[in-house]
Protein backbone atom coordinates (compact mmCIF):
# COMPACT_ATOMS: atom_id res chain seq x y z
CA MET A 1 47.69 -144.07 64.13
CA ASN A 2 48.84 -141.32 60.38
CA ALA A 3 50.81 -139.33 60.28
CA THR A 4 48.64 -136.49 59.54
CA GLY A 5 46.11 -137.28 60.93
CA LYS A 6 45.94 -139.16 64.30
CA PHE A 7 49.15 -136.99 66.40
CA ALA A 8 46.77 -134.06 64.83
CA GLY A 9 44.91 -134.23 67.78
CA PHE A 10 46.94 -134.96 70.56
CA THR A 11 44.24 -135.15 73.77
CA LEU A 12 47.87 -135.21 75.81
CA GLY A 13 47.85 -138.64 78.11
CA LEU A 14 50.35 -134.92 75.91
CA ALA A 15 46.93 -142.25 77.58
CA ALA A 16 49.55 -141.34 74.71
CA VAL A 17 54.40 -137.85 73.46
CA PHE A 18 52.26 -134.41 74.02
CA GLY A 19 48.99 -133.18 71.10
CA ILE A 20 45.96 -132.51 72.58
CA ALA A 21 42.82 -131.54 71.41
CA LEU A 22 39.78 -129.62 71.64
CA ALA A 23 38.00 -129.01 75.05
CA ALA A 24 38.27 -131.35 78.20
CA GLY A 25 35.30 -133.48 79.01
CA ALA A 26 34.00 -133.50 81.73
CA LEU A 27 33.38 -137.41 80.84
CA VAL A 28 35.87 -140.23 83.28
CA GLY A 29 35.95 -143.69 82.78
CA PRO A 30 35.37 -146.29 80.67
CA GLU A 31 31.51 -146.41 78.97
CA PRO A 32 29.58 -150.11 78.56
CA SER A 33 32.64 -152.64 76.89
CA GLU A 34 29.08 -154.00 74.79
CA PRO A 35 27.26 -152.68 73.34
CA ALA A 36 24.03 -151.71 74.82
CA GLY A 37 21.68 -153.50 71.56
CA HIS A 38 22.23 -154.32 68.31
CA GLY A 39 21.10 -151.62 65.92
CA GLU A 40 21.80 -148.73 69.25
CA HIS A 41 24.86 -147.35 67.99
CA SER A 42 24.36 -145.45 64.92
CA THR A 43 27.75 -145.42 62.97
CA THR A 44 26.95 -141.82 62.25
CA ALA A 45 26.87 -140.76 66.31
CA ALA A 46 29.70 -138.49 67.00
CA PRO A 47 29.16 -138.51 70.73
CA SER A 48 32.86 -137.74 71.39
CA ALA A 49 33.28 -134.85 68.95
CA ASP A 50 34.29 -132.42 71.31
CA LEU A 51 36.29 -135.32 73.70
CA PRO A 52 39.70 -136.11 74.03
CA GLY A 53 40.10 -140.18 72.95
CA GLY A 54 40.04 -142.79 75.17
CA LEU A 55 36.90 -142.22 78.14
CA LEU A 56 35.12 -143.44 75.56
CA ALA A 57 33.86 -147.97 75.33
CA THR A 58 31.80 -146.81 72.51
CA ASP A 59 32.17 -144.22 70.26
CA GLN A 60 31.01 -143.61 66.45
CA GLY A 61 28.98 -147.19 66.38
CA TYR A 62 32.26 -148.79 67.31
CA THR A 63 32.82 -150.72 70.67
CA LEU A 64 36.08 -151.93 72.20
CA ALA A 65 35.10 -154.94 73.64
CA LEU A 66 37.48 -157.40 76.63
CA ASP A 67 36.99 -160.97 76.86
CA LYS A 68 37.92 -160.87 80.03
CA PRO A 69 37.89 -157.44 81.72
CA ASN A 70 39.37 -159.11 85.03
CA THR A 71 41.81 -160.87 85.00
CA THR A 72 45.07 -161.79 87.60
CA THR A 73 48.71 -160.56 87.43
CA SER A 74 51.00 -162.59 85.12
CA PRO A 75 54.33 -161.51 83.11
CA GLN A 76 52.90 -162.64 79.81
CA SER A 77 48.92 -162.26 80.57
CA PRO A 78 47.16 -163.58 77.30
CA THR A 79 44.63 -160.70 76.58
CA SER A 80 41.75 -161.03 74.11
CA PHE A 81 39.79 -158.11 72.59
CA ARG A 82 37.61 -157.08 69.65
CA ILE A 83 35.89 -154.11 67.40
CA LEU A 84 32.64 -154.20 67.34
CA ASP A 85 30.10 -152.17 65.07
CA ALA A 86 26.85 -150.83 65.71
CA ASN A 87 25.37 -154.56 65.44
CA GLY A 88 27.63 -156.15 67.89
CA ALA A 89 29.61 -158.04 64.90
CA PRO A 90 33.55 -158.22 64.79
CA VAL A 91 35.09 -155.43 63.03
CA THR A 92 37.29 -157.84 60.33
CA LYS A 93 38.95 -155.09 58.42
CA TYR A 94 40.86 -151.76 59.16
CA VAL A 95 43.07 -149.15 57.98
CA ASN A 96 46.85 -149.70 58.18
CA SER A 97 48.55 -146.27 60.28
CA HIS A 98 51.32 -145.83 61.02
CA ASP A 99 52.37 -149.35 59.88
CA LYS A 100 49.86 -151.13 61.44
CA ASP A 101 46.12 -151.63 61.49
CA LEU A 102 45.74 -151.21 65.18
CA HIS A 103 48.13 -150.35 67.84
CA LEU A 104 47.26 -151.16 71.42
CA ILE A 105 47.98 -148.66 74.12
CA VAL A 106 47.84 -149.72 78.17
CA VAL A 107 48.70 -147.90 81.18
CA ARG A 108 47.95 -148.34 84.78
CA ARG A 109 45.73 -145.85 86.13
CA ASP A 110 48.70 -144.31 88.32
CA MET A 111 50.07 -144.10 84.88
CA ALA A 112 53.02 -146.69 85.89
CA GLY A 113 53.61 -150.50 83.26
CA PHE A 114 52.95 -148.55 80.28
CA GLN A 115 53.12 -150.71 77.11
CA HIS A 116 52.71 -150.16 73.29
CA VAL A 117 52.02 -153.55 71.60
CA HIS A 118 50.46 -154.30 68.15
CA PRO A 119 47.87 -157.62 68.74
CA VAL A 120 47.10 -159.87 65.77
CA LEU A 121 43.80 -160.07 64.34
CA ASP A 122 42.12 -163.59 63.77
CA PRO A 123 39.66 -164.09 60.44
CA ALA A 124 36.31 -164.20 63.30
CA GLY A 125 37.55 -160.73 64.29
CA THR A 126 39.58 -161.48 67.89
CA TRP A 127 42.80 -159.46 68.16
CA THR A 128 45.35 -161.31 71.01
CA VAL A 129 48.15 -160.10 72.40
CA PRO A 130 50.23 -160.94 75.66
CA LEU A 131 50.32 -157.64 77.89
CA ASN A 132 52.74 -157.57 81.58
CA LEU A 133 50.40 -157.48 84.12
CA SER A 134 53.28 -158.39 86.71
CA ARG A 135 51.69 -155.65 88.42
CA GLY A 136 48.23 -155.68 90.74
CA GLY A 137 45.83 -152.43 89.88
CA ASP A 138 43.33 -150.96 87.41
CA TYR A 139 44.43 -150.64 83.85
CA ARG A 140 43.48 -148.36 80.93
CA VAL A 141 43.90 -149.85 77.56
CA TYR A 142 43.04 -147.58 74.26
CA ALA A 143 42.80 -149.11 71.08
CA ASP A 144 43.98 -146.32 68.44
CA PHE A 145 42.06 -147.81 64.83
CA THR A 146 40.51 -146.99 61.65
CA PRO A 147 37.79 -149.39 60.50
CA GLU A 148 37.48 -149.84 56.45
CA GLY A 149 35.48 -146.94 55.23
CA GLY A 150 35.33 -145.29 59.15
CA SER A 151 37.13 -142.44 60.72
CA ASN A 152 40.14 -142.86 62.90
CA LEU A 153 39.03 -143.59 66.53
CA THR A 154 40.53 -144.45 69.39
CA LEU A 155 38.36 -146.36 72.50
CA GLY A 156 39.25 -146.61 76.10
CA ALA A 157 38.19 -149.60 78.31
CA ASP A 158 39.05 -151.01 82.06
CA LEU A 159 41.07 -153.75 82.64
CA ARG A 160 40.94 -155.06 86.72
CA VAL A 161 44.31 -157.23 87.65
CA ALA A 162 44.06 -158.27 90.53
CA GLY A 163 46.77 -158.29 93.15
CA ASN A 164 48.92 -155.72 95.30
CA TYR A 165 48.24 -152.55 94.25
CA ASP A 166 50.94 -150.30 94.69
CA VAL A 167 50.00 -147.12 94.25
CA GLN A 168 53.19 -144.53 91.97
CA ALA A 169 53.10 -141.20 93.09
CA LEU A 170 53.15 -138.94 89.39
CA PRO A 171 56.23 -138.36 88.49
CA ALA A 172 57.48 -134.53 89.32
CA PRO A 173 57.81 -132.19 85.76
CA ALA A 174 60.96 -132.47 84.49
CA THR A 175 62.70 -132.01 80.76
CA THR A 176 64.64 -134.67 80.82
CA ALA A 177 64.28 -138.40 81.09
CA GLN A 178 66.56 -140.95 81.45
CA VAL A 179 66.33 -144.52 79.75
CA GLY A 180 69.42 -146.63 80.24
CA GLU A 181 72.71 -144.67 79.15
CA TYR A 182 69.95 -142.72 76.99
CA THR A 183 68.93 -139.08 77.38
CA VAL A 184 65.88 -137.49 75.90
CA ALA A 185 64.85 -133.66 75.90
CA LEU A 186 62.25 -131.69 75.97
CA ASN A 187 62.65 -128.38 74.48
CA GLY A 188 59.46 -126.26 74.15
CA THR A 189 56.00 -125.64 75.52
CA VAL A 190 53.10 -126.79 75.44
CA THR A 191 50.01 -124.31 75.91
CA PRO A 192 46.00 -125.31 76.59
CA GLY A 193 44.44 -124.75 73.19
CA THR A 194 46.23 -124.19 70.86
CA ALA A 195 49.17 -125.91 68.27
CA SER A 196 52.37 -126.35 70.29
CA GLN A 197 55.26 -127.45 68.36
CA VAL A 198 58.37 -129.61 70.58
CA THR A 199 61.35 -131.17 70.15
CA LEU A 200 62.26 -133.94 71.80
CA SER A 201 66.54 -134.58 71.69
CA VAL A 202 67.79 -138.38 72.23
CA SER A 203 71.50 -138.52 72.90
CA ARG A 204 73.89 -141.26 74.43
CA ASN A 205 76.26 -140.81 76.91
CA GLY A 206 76.05 -137.14 75.74
CA ALA A 207 76.31 -137.61 72.14
CA PRO A 208 73.82 -136.19 70.34
CA VAL A 209 71.65 -139.49 68.21
CA THR A 210 72.07 -138.98 64.23
CA ASP A 211 71.02 -142.15 63.56
CA LEU A 212 67.98 -142.91 64.79
CA GLN A 213 65.99 -145.20 62.81
CA PRO A 214 62.19 -145.24 61.83
CA TYR A 215 59.63 -147.10 63.63
CA LEU A 216 56.12 -146.77 63.26
CA GLY A 217 56.90 -144.67 60.51
CA ALA A 218 58.72 -142.37 62.22
CA TYR A 219 61.44 -141.41 64.21
CA GLY A 220 59.54 -141.27 67.73
CA HIS A 221 56.17 -142.34 68.82
CA LEU A 222 54.45 -140.13 71.37
CA VAL A 223 51.52 -140.87 72.97
CA ALA A 224 49.98 -138.14 76.10
CA LEU A 225 48.05 -139.21 78.68
CA ARG A 226 45.76 -136.28 81.16
CA ALA A 227 46.67 -137.40 84.76
CA ALA A 228 43.14 -136.57 85.92
CA ASP A 229 41.18 -138.51 83.96
CA LEU A 230 43.83 -140.44 81.04
CA ALA A 231 42.27 -138.50 78.01
CA TYR A 232 43.97 -140.27 75.70
CA LEU A 233 46.12 -137.20 73.34
CA HIS A 234 46.89 -137.50 69.61
CA VAL A 235 50.57 -136.32 68.19
CA HIS A 236 51.66 -135.42 65.28
CA PRO A 237 55.35 -136.34 64.18
CA GLU A 238 56.56 -133.60 62.06
CA GLY A 239 58.63 -134.49 58.89
CA THR A 240 59.02 -138.72 57.62
CA PRO A 241 61.96 -140.50 57.31
CA GLY A 242 63.75 -141.44 53.65
CA ASP A 243 61.78 -137.47 52.68
CA GLY A 244 65.61 -135.71 52.03
CA VAL A 245 64.46 -133.09 54.90
CA THR A 246 63.63 -134.57 58.23
CA PRO A 247 66.87 -135.43 60.03
CA ALA A 248 67.29 -138.92 61.58
CA GLY A 249 67.94 -137.08 64.90
CA PRO A 250 69.28 -136.27 67.38
CA GLY A 251 65.84 -134.38 68.07
CA ILE A 252 62.38 -135.34 66.56
CA ASP A 253 59.70 -132.44 66.30
CA PHE A 254 55.93 -133.23 67.07
CA VAL A 255 52.90 -130.87 67.03
CA VAL A 256 50.44 -131.07 70.65
CA ASN A 257 47.47 -129.89 70.72
CA ALA A 258 46.42 -129.60 75.10
CA PRO A 259 42.80 -129.45 75.79
CA SER A 260 42.80 -127.59 78.62
CA THR A 261 45.78 -126.95 81.89
CA GLY A 262 47.43 -129.71 84.09
CA ASP A 263 49.76 -132.50 84.37
CA TYR A 264 50.43 -134.81 81.45
CA ARG A 265 52.33 -138.01 81.16
CA LEU A 266 53.97 -138.01 77.92
CA PHE A 267 55.24 -141.12 76.37
CA LEU A 268 57.85 -141.35 73.72
CA ASP A 269 59.46 -144.74 72.09
CA PHE A 270 62.24 -144.08 69.82
CA GLN A 271 64.41 -147.12 68.27
CA HIS A 272 68.34 -147.21 68.02
CA GLN A 273 70.39 -150.11 67.12
CA GLY A 274 67.12 -152.30 66.92
CA VAL A 275 65.96 -152.00 70.25
CA VAL A 276 63.26 -149.80 71.05
CA ARG A 277 63.33 -147.63 73.93
CA THR A 278 61.10 -145.21 75.83
CA ALA A 279 61.02 -142.34 77.37
CA GLU A 280 58.85 -140.88 79.76
CA PHE A 281 58.02 -137.35 80.87
CA THR A 282 55.40 -135.56 83.69
CA VAL A 283 55.02 -131.93 81.96
CA ASN A 284 52.95 -129.15 83.50
CA VAL A 285 50.57 -127.21 80.99
CA ALA A 286 49.70 -123.68 81.66
CA THR A 287 48.01 -120.93 81.09
CA PRO A 288 49.96 -118.61 79.38
CA ASN A 289 51.43 -115.97 80.73
CA ALA A 290 50.46 -111.78 80.76
CA THR A 291 52.86 -111.76 77.74
CA GLY A 292 51.38 -114.44 76.07
CA ALA A 293 53.75 -117.05 76.29
CA GLY A 294 52.96 -120.19 78.01
CA ASN A 295 54.57 -120.81 81.52
CA PRO A 296 57.69 -124.42 80.71
CA ALA A 297 57.53 -127.33 82.64
CA PRO A 298 60.02 -127.01 85.31
CA THR A 299 63.94 -129.16 84.87
CA SER A 300 64.73 -131.01 87.02
CA THR A 301 67.81 -133.91 87.87
CA PRO A 302 66.81 -136.81 84.80
CA ALA A 303 65.34 -139.88 86.16
CA ASP A 304 65.05 -143.16 84.75
CA HIS A 305 60.95 -143.82 84.61
CA GLY A 306 62.11 -145.16 80.90
CA THR A 307 61.25 -148.98 80.36
CA PRO A 308 62.70 -151.05 77.24
CA GLY A 309 60.33 -150.70 74.64
CA HIS A 310 57.11 -154.27 75.29
CA GLY A 311 56.52 -156.36 72.50
CA HIS A 312 57.93 -154.28 69.04
């Protein structure tokens, strides 16, 4: 995700931590995992121009094709996929964005089991990565990438994992999240249809963390997902590590654009002392009140929804 554009269109799943952009689409669920036929998807078409990311498996002539869309539970499940062009050929050349050629986000449809990993590309155009699929259920897989000569895309497809599906309720909205001895506080109000600035502040055992380490070209990486349909929102991180202006904590600033009201799930990846951690929030995006100010998410007791980083 490039720091200037990817997160600027943050279609909040803030499934990606806050941005949301453009009109909310009624389209839900994956498109076919393979092109319907060679040449049928023109690279000039833009069917998702007004949709959040991740709702389509095929967009602008590119298709996310999982090699095995059905699998069984495993804590280290080998997963492979290809990005196909309009002619059905695997894409092999990408534009590096946020230190990677492709970002893979995986989350179960009840928002459990979030993973942000970086697969390896072979010369033939197949990406591979082990995923933690130790719990059964339907997962949404998001490929966030920019093909050489093309524009940034986030494609989504369903991955079905056979096994016990212990459905989890969406955690209540909160402005703090606990990740071990770290507390992350969310400040700012996300207003639908408006670029909203939010700050996520990291502390450890009550003391502000001022030596965050760069991760994917920023001091934090935020993914937002809309709970209703798992739309993926791009979030724009403010500032650049080492620019002489952006502090290394405790606050990490983002610009979020939410396309609609409703609940969103935010996932913040941050790195400290060589370890990537993930703080998770539920945020309710409400219509602005009569004075023009948005309605902030209610504050609740910190809950430990965060998990260690996966494969970073």
